[in-house]
Amino acid sequence: MHFRSLLCCSSGDIFTDVVTTSSSDAKKISSDAAKYEVYTEQQAEALFSQFADDDIPDVIGAEGFERLCNEAQVPLDSAMPLLLAWQFDSDEMGKISKDEWMRGTTALQVSSLPLFAIVLNDLNNLIVLGKPTARPSNSHVKSQRGAAYNRTRHENYAADTRKAFSSFYNFCFALAKPKGSRNIDMETACALWSVVLAPQFPLITDVTEFVNTTGNYKGVNKDLWSMMLEFCRDTRPDLSNFEADGAWPTVIDDFVRWKNAKTETGQ
């Protein structure tokens, strides 16, 4: 499963093509974004309404979420939609309630699409890609177009990026886990790992190849999810420092044997 499909299937619908707005809607969003560079609560509400479901006006559903990402130029095959959900503390994959939206936009002081793109790119660079960030002298930063957003959260993350990454990573598990379940299915886990872990920890690409090749592993619980991050952080891509006597989950031990066998045979 590709990560983009995971997001778009969250409400039971599959979007195989890019969802676009009508020309009139696109012009309105563009006009509003240009007009409201600085945050206002009224513009945040108006922007929410642009993407809310027709039947449930207090929720941005899967289609609206995809359209929001497209309009904000947020790639659906990246970690940025997850970062967006994280900033809004969303309760469900590919959906945002109005309460979540208003709390998130208030905290970030963002009410226009261009600023959403800036915020998410900043977070993606810092959290997912692990790039160093410049520290501004205050908690607000000006965009090239003159808009300000509140960087208090960003600076807190920058103070301890390891802790911030762990927080984001654990949020992804909670977001993807079906209500009432302790696990997420392996296909979903691999889709998440491919966008969350792979940029900094290329070893996870081998792990997902192993899982998909064998087809023996069906679910991921919280312990395996957490241990996979520890494994990727602490283990070199060639496994030269792997601690075989560690209390690793079975899938990790099996993966190490599989990868070592491939290395020995020159594959």
XYZ file of C-alpha atoms in Angstrom, residues 131-238:
108
model
C 18.172 19.200 8.987
C 19.528 21.833 11.388
C 17.336 24.884 11.809
C 18.232 28.508 12.286
C 17.056 29.968 15.569
C 15.180 33.256 15.091
C 15.504 35.871 17.796
C 11.783 35.757 18.583
C 8.923 33.285 18.359
C 7.549 34.631 15.082
C 9.107 34.513 11.655
C 8.271 36.461 8.531
C 7.607 34.609 5.320
C 8.810 35.982 2.017
C 5.355 37.444 1.483
C 5.310 39.175 4.855
C 3.128 36.810 6.858
C 4.040 35.736 10.381
C 3.445 32.414 12.084
C 4.094 31.364 15.626
C 7.285 29.289 15.835
C 7.068 28.516 19.542
C 6.377 24.841 18.885
C 9.105 24.703 16.249
C 11.679 26.110 18.638
C 10.630 23.662 21.346
C 11.110 20.794 18.889
C 14.472 22.187 17.792
C 15.672 22.201 21.396
C 15.386 18.386 21.473
C 14.832 16.955 18.008
C 15.206 13.373 19.198
C 12.343 13.820 21.654
C 10.290 15.657 19.033
C 10.778 12.886 16.486
C 9.736 10.260 19.040
C 6.614 12.269 19.852
C 5.696 12.554 16.177
C 6.478 8.889 15.511
C 4.328 7.690 18.413
C 1.511 9.996 17.327
C 1.511 8.302 13.916
C 0.867 4.918 15.519
C -2.035 6.274 17.590
C -3.470 8.034 14.531
C -3.355 4.925 12.347
C -4.598 2.467 14.977
C -8.265 1.567 14.536
C -10.440 2.431 17.502
C -10.666 -0.451 19.938
C -7.625 -2.207 18.482
C -4.130 -2.596 19.914
C -2.473 -3.081 16.531
C -2.143 -1.589 13.099
C -1.822 -3.925 10.145
C 1.647 -4.497 8.704
C 0.733 -2.938 5.352
C -0.200 0.301 7.091
C 2.943 0.205 9.246
C 5.168 -0.212 6.178
C 3.439 2.696 4.450
C 4.066 4.900 7.483
C 7.661 3.759 7.931
C 8.359 4.562 4.280
C 7.649 8.262 4.803
C 8.464 8.749 8.498
C 11.590 6.645 9.056
C 13.136 6.157 5.614
C 14.465 9.712 5.111
C 16.807 9.439 8.126
C 17.026 5.685 8.575
C 17.480 3.898 5.225
C 17.652 0.537 7.010
C 13.861 0.587 7.223
C 13.695 0.203 3.434
C 15.346 -3.203 3.792
C 12.969 -4.068 6.622
C 9.890 -3.307 4.532
C 11.344 -5.276 1.621
C 11.811 -8.246 3.949
C 8.302 -7.966 5.366
C 6.716 -7.688 1.930
C 8.820 -10.540 0.543
C 7.999 -13.025 3.279
C 4.390 -12.023 3.890
C 4.516 -13.698 7.306
C 3.828 -10.691 9.509
C 0.330 -9.292 9.734
C 0.228 -6.766 12.568
C 2.280 -4.249 14.534
C 1.630 -3.538 18.193
C 2.921 -0.576 20.195
C 5.966 -2.515 21.414
C 7.097 -3.483 17.912
C 6.405 0.043 16.667
C 8.619 1.511 19.394
C 11.347 -1.104 19.035
C 11.538 -0.530 15.280
C 12.498 3.088 15.897
C 15.118 2.021 18.446
C 16.484 -0.577 16.033
C 16.773 1.926 13.178
C 18.359 4.565 15.383
C 20.934 2.298 16.965
C 21.838 -0.112 14.160
C 24.119 0.632 11.214
C 22.749 -0.144 7.736
C 25.257 -3.016 7.380
